[in-house]
Amino acid sequence: MSELHKFIFEGLPVRGMLVRLTDAWQDILARRASNTTTGAYPAPVRQLLGEMAAAGVLMQGNIKFNGALVLQIFGDGPVKLGVVEVQPDLSLRATCTQVGEVADNASLSEMVNVNNVGRCAITLDPQDRLPGQQPYQGVVPLFGDRGEKLENISEVLEHYMLQSEQLDTVLVLAADDQVAAGLLIQRLPVEGEGNLAGKTDSVEREAVLGQSEDFSRISILAKSLKREELLTLDAETILHRLFWEEPLARFEPFIGETGPRFACRCNRERVGQMIRSLGTEEVEGIIAEQGQVEVGCDFCGAQYRFDPVDAAGLFTGLNPDVSGGSVH
Ligand SMILES: [Zn+2]
C-alpha cells in the first residue's frame, strides 16, 4: 500500500518526510498502458512522472493548505506536458502528454528542455475559490544559477523551495514501473536568523550556526540514500539506516484510507462544460463528422460520449443526460 511518513528531529530545526507510492503509482501506469491511443509510457517518461508524483505528495504533505497542489513541467521536447495533482486528502492523479519519440536513455532536458525554455510550475488551487480569485502559482526554469540545464526534477524543486519559501530543502526521488518514492528533508526557519549578520551576542550567534550544522549533517545523510535503496527498501529500513544516530521522532503514518491513492476528479458535467466552451458551430461540425462527441480523460482513461441529443442539450440547458455515468 502507498504510504507517507512524517518525522522531525527532536530539538533540531529539521523536519522530513518519506513517501512510497506502490498501488497508487501502479494504478496510474496501468491506466495509461490500457489506453489504446497512447500505450504505456517509455521508461524515461515513467521515471520523470513517477518522481513528480512522489514530489507532489511530499509538497502537499508539507503545506497547510486546503486545496489542490498541481505540479507541472512543460517545454519544447517530445514530452510536451507532465501534470501531477495532489488533493489535501493525498488522493492524486498524473499524466504526461507526449508528442514525439523519446529515446530509451533520454535525459530530462532531451525530454522537455531542448532549448532551455522548459519550465516547472507549482500551483496551489484553493478548494473554495472565491469568484475572481486566482490560484497561487510559482514558476521556475529548468536551469541552474549559471544557466546550466538541470537533469533532475529534484534539483528543480529544491530551487523552487529555496526561492518561494526561503527553505533549504533536500529532495531524493526515484521511480520505476512498480514504485515512485521520495525523501524530503527541510530546515525549519529559525527566528531572527535573517539578522545573523548584525548579531553581536556571540552565544545567540553560535546557537543559530549550530542549528545550521545540524541541517548540513542530516542533509548529507539524506543525500547518501541511493536510488536503488529508495525503490527497494521499506520506510522503516530506510529511516533506520540513514538516521539511526539522530533523535528521530515519527508521526503516525498515512497509509490506506488516509494515505496517497489514485483518484480522478473528472465527471460528465465538467466534460460537458468543456464541450460547451467549444461553441455550437464547432460541436455541430464534430457531430456531422463523427456522429457524436467523444472525450477521453487523460488521467484515468474514462470515455465520455455525447450523442447529438446530449450535445444539443448542452446548449439549450435542457440536457436530459448531464448526470449520466461515464463509460469506462
Ligand atoms: Zn478522469
Coordinates of C-alpha atoms and ligand atoms in Angstrom, one line a residue:
M1 CA 0.0 0.0 0.0
S2 CA 1.1 3.5 -0.7
E3 CA 2.4 5.5 2.3
L4 CA 3.5 8.8 3.6
H5 CA 5.7 9.1 6.7
K6 CA 6.4 12.4 8.5
F7 CA 9.1 12.9 11.1
I8 CA 11.1 15.5 13.0
F9 CA 14.5 15.6 14.6
E10 CA 13.8 16.3 18.2
G11 CA 15.4 19.5 19.4
L12 CA 16.7 20.3 15.9
P13 CA 15.2 22.7 13.4
V14 CA 14.9 19.9 10.8
R15 CA 11.8 18.0 9.6
G16 CA 11.4 15.3 7.0
M17 CA 9.0 13.1 5.0
L18 CA 9.3 9.9 3.2
V19 CA 6.7 8.8 0.5
R20 CA 6.4 5.4 -1.2
L21 CA 3.7 5.1 -3.9
T22 CA 3.1 1.5 -4.9
D23 CA -0.6 0.6 -5.7
A24 CA -1.4 4.3 -6.5
W25 CA 1.5 4.5 -8.9
Q26 CA 0.9 1.1 -10.5
D27 CA -2.8 2.2 -11.0
I28 CA -1.7 5.3 -12.9
L29 CA 0.7 3.3 -15.1
A30 CA -1.9 0.6 -15.8
R31 CA -4.5 3.1 -16.9
R32 CA -2.0 4.6 -19.3
A33 CA -0.9 1.2 -20.6
S34 CA -4.5 0.2 -21.4
N35 CA -5.1 3.4 -23.4
T36 CA -5.0 2.1 -26.9
T37 CA -4.2 5.5 -28.4
T38 CA -1.1 6.3 -26.3
G39 CA 0.1 2.9 -25.0
A40 CA 2.4 2.7 -21.9
Y41 CA 4.9 5.4 -21.0
P42 CA 8.5 4.9 -22.2
A43 CA 10.9 4.2 -19.3
P44 CA 12.4 7.8 -19.0
V45 CA 8.9 9.4 -19.1
R46 CA 7.7 6.9 -16.4
Q47 CA 10.7 7.9 -14.2
L48 CA 10.0 11.6 -14.7
L49 CA 6.3 11.4 -14.0
G50 CA 6.9 9.0 -11.0
E51 CA 9.4 11.3 -9.5
M52 CA 7.0 14.2 -10.0
A53 CA 4.2 12.2 -8.3
A54 CA 6.3 11.4 -5.3
A55 CA 7.4 15.1 -5.1
G56 CA 3.8 16.3 -5.4
V57 CA 2.7 14.2 -2.4
L58 CA 5.7 15.4 -0.4
M59 CA 4.9 19.0 -1.2
Q60 CA 1.2 18.7 -0.5
G61 CA 2.1 16.9 2.8
N62 CA 4.4 19.8 3.7
I63 CA 1.9 22.7 3.5
K64 CA -1.1 23.7 5.5
F65 CA -3.4 24.5 2.6
N66 CA -7.0 23.4 1.8
G67 CA -6.7 22.9 -1.9
A68 CA -5.0 21.0 -4.8
L69 CA -1.3 21.2 -5.3
V70 CA -0.6 20.9 -9.0
L71 CA 3.0 20.2 -10.3
Q72 CA 3.5 20.8 -14.0
I73 CA 6.5 20.5 -16.3
F74 CA 6.4 21.8 -19.9
G75 CA 8.8 22.7 -22.6
D76 CA 9.9 22.2 -26.2
G77 CA 10.8 18.5 -26.3
P78 CA 8.8 15.3 -27.1
V79 CA 7.2 15.4 -23.7
K80 CA 5.1 18.5 -24.0
L81 CA 3.5 18.4 -20.6
G82 CA 3.6 16.5 -17.4
V83 CA 1.0 17.0 -14.7
V84 CA 0.6 15.8 -11.1
E85 CA -2.3 16.9 -9.0
V86 CA -2.5 16.0 -5.3
Q87 CA -5.5 16.8 -3.1
P88 CA -5.3 17.7 0.6
D89 CA -6.5 14.2 1.4
L90 CA -3.5 12.9 -0.6
S91 CA -5.5 11.4 -3.4
L92 CA -3.7 12.0 -6.6
R93 CA -3.7 11.8 -10.4
A94 CA -1.0 12.2 -13.0
T95 CA -0.5 12.3 -16.8
C96 CA 2.1 13.1 -19.4
T97 CA 1.4 14.4 -23.0
Q98 CA 3.9 13.0 -25.4
V99 CA 4.2 14.5 -28.9
G100 CA 7.3 12.8 -30.2
E101 CA 9.7 9.8 -29.8
V102 CA 11.5 9.5 -26.5
A103 CA 14.8 7.6 -26.6
D104 CA 15.3 4.8 -24.1
N105 CA 18.0 6.7 -22.3
A106 CA 16.5 10.2 -22.8
S107 CA 17.6 12.8 -20.2
L108 CA 15.3 15.4 -18.6
S109 CA 16.5 18.1 -21.0
E110 CA 16.1 15.9 -24.0
M111 CA 12.5 15.2 -23.0
V112 CA 11.3 18.7 -22.0
N113 CA 14.1 21.3 -22.2
V114 CA 15.8 21.0 -25.6
N115 CA 16.5 24.8 -26.0
N116 CA 16.5 25.6 -22.3
V117 CA 13.0 27.1 -22.4
G118 CA 11.4 24.4 -20.3
R119 CA 9.6 25.3 -17.1
C120 CA 8.2 23.8 -13.9
A121 CA 5.1 25.4 -12.4
I122 CA 3.7 24.8 -8.9
T123 CA 0.1 25.8 -8.4
L124 CA -1.9 26.0 -5.2
D125 CA -5.6 26.0 -6.1
P126 CA -7.9 26.7 -3.1
Q127 CA -10.8 24.3 -2.7
D128 CA -13.3 27.0 -2.1
R129 CA -12.1 29.6 -4.5
L130 CA -13.9 32.9 -4.4
P131 CA -15.2 34.4 -7.7
G132 CA -12.3 36.1 -9.4
Q133 CA -9.7 34.7 -7.1
Q134 CA -6.6 33.4 -8.9
P135 CA -4.8 30.3 -7.7
Y136 CA -1.2 31.0 -6.5
Q137 CA 1.4 29.9 -9.0
G138 CA 5.2 29.8 -8.9
V139 CA 7.2 29.1 -12.0
V140 CA 10.9 28.1 -12.1
P141 CA 13.2 27.4 -15.1
L142 CA 14.8 24.0 -15.7
F143 CA 18.3 25.5 -15.4
G144 CA 20.6 26.4 -12.6
D145 CA 22.2 29.7 -11.5
R146 CA 24.7 29.6 -14.3
G147 CA 22.1 28.7 -17.0
E148 CA 23.2 25.1 -17.0
K149 CA 20.4 22.6 -17.8
L150 CA 19.2 20.7 -14.7
E151 CA 18.8 16.9 -15.3
N152 CA 16.9 16.0 -12.1
I153 CA 13.5 17.2 -11.2
S154 CA 14.6 17.1 -7.6
E155 CA 17.1 19.9 -8.2
V156 CA 14.5 22.0 -10.0
L157 CA 12.2 21.6 -7.0
E158 CA 14.9 22.3 -4.4
H159 CA 15.5 25.6 -6.3
Y160 CA 11.8 26.4 -6.2
M161 CA 11.5 25.8 -2.4
L162 CA 14.6 28.0 -1.7
Q163 CA 13.1 30.8 -3.9
S164 CA 9.5 30.7 -2.9
E165 CA 9.7 29.6 0.8
Q166 CA 13.3 30.5 1.6
L167 CA 13.7 27.0 2.9
D168 CA 16.7 24.8 2.5
T169 CA 15.4 21.5 1.2
V170 CA 17.0 18.2 0.1
L171 CA 14.9 16.0 -2.1
V172 CA 15.8 12.5 -3.2
L173 CA 13.4 11.0 -5.8
A174 CA 13.2 7.7 -7.7
A175 CA 10.6 5.8 -9.8
D176 CA 10.4 2.6 -11.8
D177 CA 7.4 0.6 -13.1
Q178 CA 6.4 -0.6 -9.5
V179 CA 7.4 2.2 -7.1
A180 CA 7.6 6.0 -7.1
A181 CA 9.3 7.2 -3.9
G182 CA 10.9 10.3 -2.4
L183 CA 12.6 11.6 0.7
L184 CA 12.4 15.3 1.7
I185 CA 14.5 17.0 4.4
Q186 CA 13.9 20.6 5.2
R187 CA 15.4 23.1 7.5
L188 CA 12.8 24.9 9.6
P189 CA 13.1 28.6 9.8
V190 CA 14.8 29.9 12.9
E191 CA 13.5 33.1 14.4
G192 CA 15.9 36.0 13.9
E193 CA 18.2 34.1 11.6
G194 CA 17.8 36.8 8.9
N195 CA 19.6 39.2 11.3
L196 CA 22.5 36.9 11.8
A197 CA 25.0 39.3 10.2
G198 CA 24.1 42.0 12.7
K199 CA 24.3 39.8 15.8
T200 CA 26.7 40.9 18.4
D201 CA 25.7 38.4 21.0
S202 CA 28.1 35.5 20.4
V203 CA 26.0 33.0 22.3
E204 CA 23.0 33.6 20.2
R205 CA 25.1 33.6 17.0
E206 CA 26.6 30.3 17.9
A207 CA 23.2 28.8 18.6
V208 CA 22.0 29.7 15.1
L209 CA 25.1 28.4 13.4
G210 CA 24.9 25.2 15.4
Q211 CA 21.4 24.6 14.2
S212 CA 22.5 25.1 10.7
E213 CA 25.2 22.5 11.2
D214 CA 22.5 20.0 12.2
F215 CA 20.8 20.5 8.9
S216 CA 24.0 20.1 7.0
R217 CA 24.8 16.8 8.7
I218 CA 21.3 15.4 8.3
S219 CA 21.1 16.6 4.6
I220 CA 24.4 14.8 3.9
L221 CA 22.9 11.6 5.4
A222 CA 19.8 12.1 3.3
K223 CA 21.8 12.6 0.1
S224 CA 23.7 9.3 0.7
L225 CA 20.4 7.5 0.0
K226 CA 20.7 5.6 -3.3
R227 CA 18.0 5.4 -5.9
E228 CA 18.0 1.6 -5.6
E229 CA 17.6 1.7 -1.8
L230 CA 14.7 4.2 -2.1
L231 CA 12.9 1.9 -4.6
T232 CA 13.5 -1.4 -2.9
L233 CA 13.7 -0.8 0.9
D234 CA 10.7 -0.2 3.2
A235 CA 10.3 3.0 5.1
E236 CA 11.5 1.5 8.4
T237 CA 14.7 0.3 7.0
I238 CA 15.5 3.5 5.1
L239 CA 14.9 5.7 8.1
H240 CA 16.9 3.5 10.4
R241 CA 19.8 3.2 8.0
L242 CA 20.1 6.9 7.4
F243 CA 19.2 8.4 10.8
W244 CA 19.9 5.8 13.5
E245 CA 22.2 8.2 15.3
E246 CA 19.8 11.1 15.1
P247 CA 16.9 12.0 17.5
L248 CA 14.2 10.9 15.1
A249 CA 10.6 11.3 16.2
R250 CA 8.0 9.9 13.9
F251 CA 4.3 10.6 13.5
E252 CA 1.5 8.2 12.7
P253 CA 2.0 7.3 9.0
F254 CA -0.6 8.0 6.3
I255 CA -1.5 4.6 4.8
G256 CA -4.5 3.1 3.1
E257 CA -7.7 5.3 3.5
T258 CA -5.6 8.2 4.7
G259 CA -2.6 7.6 2.5
P260 CA -1.8 8.5 -1.0
R261 CA -4.1 6.8 -3.6
F262 CA -5.2 7.3 -7.1
A263 CA -8.4 9.2 -7.7
C264 CA -9.7 11.1 -10.7
R265 CA -11.9 14.1 -10.4
C266 CA -13.3 14.1 -13.9
N267 CA -17.0 13.9 -14.4
R268 CA -19.6 14.2 -17.1
E269 CA -20.7 17.7 -16.0
R270 CA -17.2 19.1 -16.3
V271 CA -16.6 17.5 -19.7
G272 CA -20.0 18.9 -20.8
Q273 CA -18.8 22.4 -19.7
M274 CA -15.6 21.9 -21.7
I275 CA -17.6 20.9 -24.8
R276 CA -19.9 23.8 -24.4
S277 CA -16.9 26.2 -24.4
L278 CA -16.1 25.0 -27.9
G279 CA -19.2 26.7 -29.2
T280 CA -22.2 25.5 -31.2
E281 CA -20.6 25.6 -34.6
E282 CA -17.5 23.6 -33.6
V283 CA -19.6 21.0 -31.8
E284 CA -22.1 20.7 -34.7
G285 CA -19.1 20.1 -37.0
I286 CA -17.8 17.3 -34.9
I287 CA -21.2 15.6 -34.8
A288 CA -21.6 16.0 -38.6
E289 CA -18.2 14.3 -39.0
Q290 CA -18.3 11.6 -36.2
G291 CA -21.9 11.2 -35.3
Q292 CA -21.2 12.1 -31.6
V293 CA -18.7 14.0 -29.4
E294 CA -16.3 11.6 -27.6
V295 CA -13.9 12.9 -25.0
G296 CA -11.4 10.7 -23.1
C297 CA -9.9 11.7 -19.7
D298 CA -6.1 11.8 -19.9
F299 CA -5.8 11.0 -16.2
C300 CA -8.0 7.9 -15.8
G301 CA -8.9 6.9 -19.3
A302 CA -12.7 7.3 -18.8
Q303 CA -14.6 8.0 -22.1
Y304 CA -17.4 10.5 -22.2
R305 CA -19.8 10.3 -25.1
F306 CA -22.3 12.9 -26.1
D307 CA -24.8 11.9 -28.8
P308 CA -26.5 14.6 -30.9
V309 CA -29.3 14.9 -28.4
D310 CA -26.9 15.2 -25.4
A311 CA -24.8 17.7 -27.2
A312 CA -27.8 19.9 -28.2
G313 CA -28.9 19.8 -24.6
L314 CA -25.6 21.3 -23.5
F315 CA -26.5 24.5 -25.4
T316 CA -30.2 24.7 -24.6
G317 CA -29.7 24.0 -20.9
L318 CA -32.2 21.1 -21.2
N319 CA -29.7 18.3 -21.2
P320 CA -31.5 15.1 -20.4
D321 CA -28.3 13.2 -19.5
V322 CA -26.0 15.6 -17.8
S323 CA -25.9 13.4 -14.7
G324 CA -25.4 10.2 -16.7
G325 CA -22.4 7.9 -16.0
S326 CA -19.2 7.7 -17.9
V327 CA -18.3 4.6 -20.0
H328 CA -15.1 3.0 -18.7
Ligands
ZN1 ZN -10.6 11.0 -15.2

